[in-house]
Tab-separated table of C-alpha atoms and ligand atoms in Angstrom:
chain	number	residue	atom	x	y	z
Q	1	LEU	CA	-57.184	-8.188	145.165
Q	2	THR	CA	-60.012	-10.295	144.263
Q	3	THR	CA	-63.264	-10.282	146.388
Q	4	LEU	CA	-65.553	-13.239	146.753
Q	5	ILE	CA	-69.223	-12.376	146.638
Q	6	SER	CA	-72.166	-14.509	146.087
Q	7	ALA	CA	-73.609	-14.204	142.421
Q	8	SER	CA	-77.040	-15.670	143.343
Q	9	LEU	CA	-77.381	-13.339	146.447
Q	10	SER	CA	-76.519	-10.202	144.131
Q	11	GLY	CA	-79.114	-11.381	141.778
Q	12	TYR	CA	-76.995	-12.167	138.717
Q	13	ALA	CA	-77.725	-15.000	136.450
Q	14	SER	CA	-76.071	-18.265	136.590
Q	15	ALA	CA	-73.159	-19.583	134.348
Q	16	GLU	CA	-75.085	-22.300	132.383
Q	17	SER	CA	-75.748	-21.398	128.656
Q	18	MET	CA	-75.069	-17.785	128.769
Q	19	THR	CA	-75.995	-15.087	126.195
Q	20	VAL	CA	-73.603	-12.130	126.044
Q	21	GLY	CA	-74.342	-9.074	123.858
Q	22	PHE	CA	-71.202	-7.430	122.612
Q	23	SER	CA	-71.430	-3.760	121.398
Q	24	GLN	CA	-68.521	-3.558	119.125
Q	25	VAL	CA	-66.945	-0.105	117.859
Q	26	GLY	CA	-67.214	-1.069	114.213
Q	27	SER	CA	-64.938	-2.383	111.586
Q	28	GLU	CA	-62.605	0.544	111.152
Q	29	SER	CA	-59.247	-1.487	111.204
Q	30	GLY	CA	-57.720	-4.990	110.571
Q	31	TRP	CA	-57.014	-5.167	114.387
Q	32	ARG	CA	-60.947	-4.446	114.970
Q	33	ALA	CA	-61.877	-7.192	112.510
Q	34	ALA	CA	-59.534	-9.727	114.257
Q	35	GLU	CA	-60.974	-8.633	117.742
Q	36	THR	CA	-64.421	-9.604	116.574
Q	37	SER	CA	-63.497	-12.879	114.970
Q	38	VAL	CA	-61.532	-13.901	118.151
Q	39	ALA	CA	-64.536	-13.023	120.245
Q	40	LYS	CA	-66.756	-15.312	118.192
Q	41	SER	CA	-64.302	-18.212	118.474
Q	42	GLU	CA	-63.921	-17.667	122.293
Q	43	ALA	CA	-67.499	-17.589	122.595
Q	44	LYS	CA	-68.098	-20.760	120.803
Q	45	LYS	CA	-65.208	-22.575	122.566
Q	46	ARG	CA	-67.146	-21.844	125.734
Q	47	GLY	CA	-70.721	-22.597	124.506
Q	48	ILE	CA	-71.789	-18.941	125.051
Q	49	THR	CA	-74.299	-17.355	122.620
Q	50	LEU	CA	-72.571	-14.113	121.472
Q	51	LYS	CA	-74.737	-11.340	119.854
Q	52	ILE	CA	-72.771	-8.636	118.333
Q	53	ALA	CA	-73.882	-5.069	117.379
Q	54	ASP	CA	-71.626	-3.056	115.016
Q	55	GLY	CA	-71.694	0.222	116.382
Q	56	GLN	CA	-70.234	1.885	112.949
Q	57	GLN	CA	-68.027	4.093	115.207
Q	58	LYS	CA	-70.863	6.101	116.732
Q	59	GLN	CA	-71.616	6.147	120.427
Q	60	GLU	CA	-75.425	6.670	119.828
Q	61	ASN	CA	-75.453	3.337	117.794
Q	62	GLN	CA	-73.473	1.621	120.824
Q	63	ILE	CA	-76.007	2.945	123.447
Q	64	LYS	CA	-79.014	1.791	121.424
Q	65	ALA	CA	-77.421	-1.675	121.066
Q	66	VAL	CA	-76.673	-1.810	124.895
Q	67	ARG	CA	-80.326	-0.829	125.544
Q	68	SER	CA	-81.528	-3.498	123.260
Q	69	PHE	CA	-79.413	-6.051	125.008
Q	70	ILE	CA	-80.939	-5.090	128.402
Q	71	ALA	CA	-84.202	-5.404	126.994
Q	72	GLN	CA	-83.465	-8.943	125.832
Q	73	GLY	CA	-82.245	-10.038	129.196
Q	74	VAL	CA	-78.847	-11.144	128.174
Q	75	ASP	CA	-76.530	-12.518	131.037
Q	76	ALA	CA	-73.576	-9.873	130.285
Q	77	ILE	CA	-72.698	-7.033	128.073
Q	78	PHE	CA	-69.368	-6.446	126.618
Q	79	ILE	CA	-68.697	-2.819	125.390
Q	80	ALA	CA	-65.707	-1.692	123.189
Q	81	PRO	CA	-66.445	1.823	123.924
Q	82	VAL	CA	-65.746	4.184	120.950
Q	83	VAL	CA	-65.268	7.278	123.203
Q	84	GLN	CA	-64.500	7.625	126.927
Q	85	THR	CA	-67.344	9.721	128.187
Q	86	GLY	CA	-70.966	9.795	128.223
Q	87	TRP	CA	-71.669	6.307	129.469
Q	88	GLU	CA	-73.129	6.700	132.842
Q	89	PRO	CA	-77.035	6.500	132.011
Q	90	VAL	CA	-76.968	3.454	130.010
Q	91	LEU	CA	-74.449	1.482	132.631
Q	92	GLU	CA	-77.087	2.799	135.266
Q	93	GLU	CA	-79.754	0.887	133.186
Q	94	ALA	CA	-77.503	-2.179	132.882
Q	95	ARG	CA	-76.926	-2.263	136.624
Q	96	GLU	CA	-80.693	-1.670	137.424
Q	97	ALA	CA	-81.253	-4.810	135.187
Q	98	LYS	CA	-78.247	-6.809	137.187
Q	99	ILE	CA	-76.515	-7.270	134.098
Q	100	PRO	CA	-72.670	-7.322	134.438
Q	101	VAL	CA	-70.652	-5.130	132.003
Q	102	PHE	CA	-67.206	-5.706	130.735
Q	103	LEU	CA	-65.329	-3.032	128.690
Q	104	LEU	CA	-63.027	-4.306	125.901
Q	105	ASP	CA	-59.954	-2.637	124.721
Q	106	ARG	CA	-60.984	0.922	125.626
Q	107	ALA	CA	-61.506	2.612	128.955
Q	108	ILE	CA	-64.257	4.935	130.027
Q	109	VAL	CA	-64.406	7.955	132.320
Q	110	VAL	CA	-66.968	7.481	135.110
Q	111	LYS	CA	-67.156	8.689	138.565
Q	112	ASP	CA	-68.554	5.509	139.706
Q	113	LYS	CA	-66.408	2.651	138.543
Q	114	SER	CA	-68.731	0.068	139.943
Q	115	LEU	CA	-70.832	0.834	136.950
Q	116	TYR	CA	-68.734	-1.779	135.109
Q	117	MET	CA	-67.309	-5.002	136.459
Q	118	ALA	CA	-63.813	-4.737	134.631
Q	119	VAL	CA	-61.925	-3.520	131.549
Q	120	VAL	CA	-59.633	-5.561	129.515
Q	121	THR	CA	-56.978	-3.321	128.005
Q	122	ALA	CA	-53.468	-2.772	127.264
Q	123	ASP	CA	-51.599	0.107	129.005
Q	124	ASN	CA	-52.041	2.470	125.904
Q	125	VAL	CA	-49.956	5.173	127.685
Q	126	TYR	CA	-47.030	2.673	127.636
Q	127	GLU	CA	-47.661	1.673	124.096
Q	128	GLY	CA	-47.196	5.436	122.876
Q	129	LYS	CA	-44.126	5.501	125.032
Q	130	LEU	CA	-42.418	2.692	123.540
Q	131	ILE	CA	-42.818	4.131	120.096
Q	132	GLY	CA	-41.305	7.325	121.420
Q	133	ASP	CA	-38.456	5.641	123.297
Q	134	TRP	CA	-37.628	3.824	120.185
Q	135	LEU	CA	-37.594	7.189	118.048
Q	136	VAL	CA	-35.416	8.662	120.635
Q	137	LYS	CA	-32.913	5.894	120.477
Q	138	GLU	CA	-33.023	5.662	116.850
Q	139	ARG	CA	-32.326	9.423	116.335
Q	140	ASN	CA	-29.538	9.204	118.953
Q	141	GLY	CA	-29.349	12.952	119.460
Q	142	LYS	CA	-30.329	13.979	115.995
Q	143	PRO	CA	-33.351	16.184	115.319
Q	144	CYS	CA	-36.732	14.687	114.021
Q	145	ASN	CA	-40.017	16.593	112.937
Q	146	VAL	CA	-42.983	14.121	113.854
Q	147	VAL	CA	-46.265	14.046	112.335
Q	148	GLU	CA	-49.029	12.441	114.368
Q	149	LEU	CA	-51.916	10.457	113.153
Q	150	GLN	CA	-54.314	10.180	116.222
Q	151	GLY	CA	-57.193	7.693	116.540
Q	152	THR	CA	-60.634	8.568	117.055
Q	153	VAL	CA	-61.269	11.879	118.788
Q	154	GLY	CA	-62.297	11.043	122.464
Q	155	ALA	CA	-61.077	7.440	122.251
Q	156	SER	CA	-59.330	6.512	125.665
Q	157	VAL	CA	-56.458	4.602	123.388
Q	158	ALA	CA	-55.879	7.829	121.308
Q	159	ILE	CA	-55.741	10.057	124.348
Q	160	ASP	CA	-53.290	7.562	125.965
Q	161	ARG	CA	-51.110	6.677	123.103
Q	162	LYS	CA	-50.626	10.559	122.376
Q	163	LYS	CA	-49.695	11.010	126.171
Q	164	GLY	CA	-47.209	8.283	126.161
Q	165	PHE	CA	-45.459	9.122	122.933
Q	166	ALA	CA	-45.148	12.934	124.157
Q	167	GLN	CA	-43.694	11.812	127.505
Q	168	ALA	CA	-41.021	9.801	125.786
Q	169	ILE	CA	-39.794	12.779	123.429
Q	170	THR	CA	-40.063	15.199	126.259
Q	171	GLY	CA	-36.242	14.675	127.094
Q	172	ALA	CA	-35.235	14.979	123.412
Q	173	PRO	CA	-35.356	18.677	122.619
Q	174	GLY	CA	-34.702	18.083	118.717
Q	175	ILE	CA	-37.656	15.741	118.588
Q	176	LYS	CA	-40.932	17.571	118.173
Q	177	ILE	CA	-44.470	16.878	116.821
Q	178	VAL	CA	-45.227	19.463	114.150
Q	179	ARG	CA	-48.463	18.225	113.105
Q	180	SER	CA	-51.156	16.254	114.743
Q	181	GLN	CA	-54.716	15.277	113.447
Q	182	SER	CA	-57.234	12.475	113.747
Q	183	GLY	CA	-57.255	9.881	111.084
Q	184	ASP	CA	-60.055	8.137	112.974
Q	185	PHE	CA	-58.319	4.749	112.978
Q	186	THR	CA	-58.973	4.005	109.198
Q	187	ARG	CA	-56.617	3.222	106.311
Q	188	SER	CA	-58.256	5.730	104.018
Q	189	LYS	CA	-58.329	8.722	106.355
Q	190	GLY	CA	-54.779	8.066	107.621
Q	191	LYS	CA	-53.778	8.495	103.941
Q	192	GLU	CA	-55.753	11.481	103.428
Q	193	VAL	CA	-54.463	13.162	106.553
Q	194	MET	CA	-50.860	12.088	105.615
Q	195	GLU	CA	-51.214	13.726	102.244
Q	196	SER	CA	-52.192	17.037	103.780
Q	197	PHE	CA	-49.314	16.708	106.056
Q	198	ILE	CA	-46.897	16.120	103.122
Q	199	LYS	CA	-48.167	19.017	101.272
Q	200	ALA	CA	-47.821	21.473	104.355
Q	201	GLU	CA	-44.359	20.260	105.119
Q	202	ASN	CA	-42.328	21.001	102.057
Q	203	ASN	CA	-43.584	17.860	99.898
Q	204	GLY	CA	-42.731	15.777	103.099
Q	205	LYS	CA	-39.262	16.862	103.073
Q	206	ASN	CA	-39.519	18.472	106.701
Q	207	ILE	CA	-40.977	15.259	107.961
Q	208	CYS	CA	-38.703	12.630	109.673
Q	209	MET	CA	-41.210	10.359	111.251
Q	210	VAL	CA	-45.055	9.413	111.248
Q	211	PHE	CA	-46.494	8.248	114.551
Q	212	ALA	CA	-49.555	6.681	113.807
Q	213	HIS	CA	-51.867	5.644	116.661
Q	214	ASN	CA	-52.764	2.190	114.650
Q	215	ASP	CA	-51.333	0.178	111.814
Q	216	ASP	CA	-54.284	0.898	109.241
Q	217	MET	CA	-53.463	4.623	109.638
Q	218	ALA	CA	-49.740	3.821	109.051
Q	219	ILE	CA	-50.488	1.667	105.986
Q	220	GLY	CA	-52.525	4.643	104.617
Q	221	ALA	CA	-49.510	6.900	105.369
Q	222	ILE	CA	-47.040	4.803	103.798
Q	223	GLN	CA	-49.337	4.737	100.595
Q	224	ALA	CA	-49.373	8.633	100.737
Q	225	ILE	CA	-45.390	8.761	101.207
Q	226	LYS	CA	-44.822	6.637	98.145
Q	227	GLU	CA	-47.222	8.583	96.144
Q	228	ALA	CA	-45.218	11.742	97.225
Q	229	GLY	CA	-42.141	10.140	95.598
Q	230	LEU	CA	-40.395	9.336	98.973
Q	231	LYS	CA	-39.375	6.340	100.585
Q	232	PRO	CA	-41.507	5.125	103.703
Q	233	GLY	CA	-39.190	3.609	106.257
Q	234	LYS	CA	-36.165	5.597	105.155
Q	235	ASP	CA	-36.893	9.202	104.113
Q	236	ILE	CA	-39.946	9.075	106.772
Q	237	LEU	CA	-39.723	6.679	109.524
Q	238	THR	CA	-42.914	4.991	110.721
Q	239	GLY	CA	-44.029	3.816	114.273
Q	240	SER	CA	-47.562	2.356	114.895
Q	241	ILE	CA	-49.558	-0.021	117.087
Q	242	ASP	CA	-51.413	-3.048	116.546
Q	243	GLY	CA	-49.351	-5.794	114.748
Q	244	VAL	CA	-51.613	-6.442	111.758
Q	245	PRO	CA	-50.210	-8.753	109.178
Q	246	ASP	CA	-49.778	-5.769	106.681
Q	247	ILE	CA	-47.446	-3.730	108.898
Q	248	TYR	CA	-45.200	-6.876	109.074
Q	249	LYS	CA	-45.204	-7.067	105.376
Q	250	ALA	CA	-44.460	-3.296	105.145
Q	251	MET	CA	-41.534	-4.050	107.775
Q	252	LEU	CA	-40.118	-6.898	105.503
Q	253	ALA	CA	-40.326	-4.509	102.410
Q	254	GLY	CA	-38.062	-2.095	104.629
Q	255	GLU	CA	-41.229	0.423	104.696
Q	256	ALA	CA	-42.054	0.280	108.279
Q	257	ASN	CA	-39.715	0.808	111.370
Q	258	ALA	CA	-41.358	0.049	114.760
Q	259	ASN	CA	-44.403	-1.498	115.949
Q	260	VAL	CA	-46.260	-2.417	119.199
Q	261	GLU	CA	-48.332	-5.283	119.224
Q	262	LEU	CA	-51.776	-5.245	120.694
Q	263	THR	CA	-53.298	-8.643	121.193
Q	264	PRO	CA	-56.892	-8.983	119.262
Q	265	ASP	CA	-57.866	-11.165	122.209
Q	266	MET	CA	-59.720	-8.901	124.438
Q	267	ALA	CA	-62.896	-11.081	124.653
Q	268	GLY	CA	-61.244	-14.318	125.972
Q	269	PRO	CA	-60.094	-12.787	129.389
Q	270	ALA	CA	-63.461	-11.046	129.632
Q	271	PHE	CA	-65.079	-14.443	129.373
Q	272	ASP	CA	-62.969	-16.140	131.764
Q	273	ALA	CA	-63.814	-13.538	134.272
Q	274	LEU	CA	-67.318	-13.643	133.335
Q	275	GLU	CA	-67.431	-17.429	133.961
Q	276	LYS	CA	-65.538	-17.104	137.169
Q	277	PHE	CA	-68.128	-14.592	138.472
Q	278	LYS	CA	-71.074	-16.670	137.326
Q	279	LYS	CA	-69.683	-19.993	138.812
Q	280	GLU	CA	-67.809	-18.942	141.952
Q	281	GLY	CA	-68.840	-15.205	142.463
Q	282	THR	CA	-65.115	-14.003	141.968
Q	283	VAL	CA	-65.182	-10.390	141.372
Q	284	PRO	CA	-62.249	-9.772	138.963
Q	285	PRO	CA	-59.510	-7.145	139.120
Q	286	LYS	CA	-60.953	-3.752	137.778
Q	287	ILE	CA	-58.235	-3.646	135.148
Q	288	ILE	CA	-57.364	-6.891	133.289
Q	289	LYS	CA	-54.177	-5.854	131.413
Q	290	THR	CA	-52.928	-7.225	128.265
Q	291	GLU	CA	-49.265	-7.146	127.075
Q	292	SER	CA	-47.690	-4.657	124.835
Q	293	ARG	CA	-44.320	-5.281	123.250
Q	294	LEU	CA	-42.275	-3.326	120.737
Q	295	PHE	CA	-41.187	-5.239	117.570
Q	296	LEU	CA	-38.744	-4.179	114.912
Q	297	PRO	CA	-38.162	-5.293	111.361
Q	298	ALA	CA	-35.894	-8.215	112.470
Q	299	ASP	CA	-38.948	-9.741	114.157
Q	300	ALA	CA	-41.373	-9.056	111.416
Q	301	GLN	CA	-41.314	-12.570	109.798
Q	302	SER	CA	-41.815	-14.552	113.002
Q	303	GLN	CA	-44.626	-12.091	114.076
Q	304	ALA	CA	-46.126	-12.452	110.699
Q	305	ASP	CA	-46.157	-16.322	111.017
Q	306	LYS	CA	-47.336	-15.972	114.692
Q	307	LYS	CA	-50.501	-14.048	113.476
Q	308	THR	CA	-52.205	-17.189	111.616
Q	309	GLY	CA	-55.123	-18.270	113.719
Q	310	MET	CA	-55.076	-15.108	115.752
Q	311	GLY	CA	-58.332	-13.740	114.136
Q	312	TYR	CA	-56.426	-12.292	111.076
U	401	AHR	O1	-58.978	0.386	120.684
U	401	AHR	C1	-57.934	-0.397	119.985
U	401	AHR	C2	-57.725	0.389	118.599
U	401	AHR	O2	-58.997	0.504	118.079
U	401	AHR	C3	-56.865	-0.303	117.774
U	401	AHR	O3	-55.468	0.031	117.959
U	401	AHR	C4	-57.226	0.245	116.461
U	401	AHR	O4	-56.857	-0.471	115.352
U	401	AHR	C5	-58.763	0.153	116.688
U	401	AHR	O5	-59.516	0.827	115.844
């Protein structure tokens, strides 16, 4: 349900020549770089000035950036929050300054949800579940030892993807997570953690599948599997989330098995909602949900072709 309120009465600025400050997580993954690039082009299309601050995966940097945007008097603030807790004080400062805040791609935990206007996000529990459901179907009653490469500790998307995958495999007694550790959403840490999983699990022979919370970690894991003399996609199945071009390449090479696409266009829906709010006073729904779909190797070529012009 949308509610109409008067933007001018509430004290927010008008829609003309807006400046938006975007506190970005960092540049940890291919998906993240695409999200930044789409945000820039979506801002340009609308004549909005976009100021981007790279948080280098640290909440303290993001909080500093938000404070600086408040001091500059921007018209709105976008935050892709690295972790889900600890945002109240700075969001209260933004509210005090009458600056609307939109969250991109990750959610936060706050008692007072009016501290932000809306969050543009996928259903990340569902994304994890899609991969888990695929695995259960793929194994068709056979057992499977899964190793899990988690995203950044404390990030809503890592918590939710873990939960969704666990839910999906609950009904399949032979399928279990034998090891789970954070690879911080990066290719290098994904590889490093996968190497340690392989060493600990009889040179990888006890591992049936790697569930990586994003593609970059999956690509790092694929490298580690190859270096251990095993075949990714065959000896060890892979499932991951994002839909970056490299994962489709891996699928086409038979080295990756299942993937859930996450759109890098999180800023577009946020700009739309912001513009409507500024022009008409329309308050957006609290959650602006993006679509998540599972893709398999048969879809890899068309998916790879589709990615051109999507920030990759
Ligand atoms: O919050 C979205 C996640 O963050 C993406 O899946 C991952 O690649 C990024 O680091």
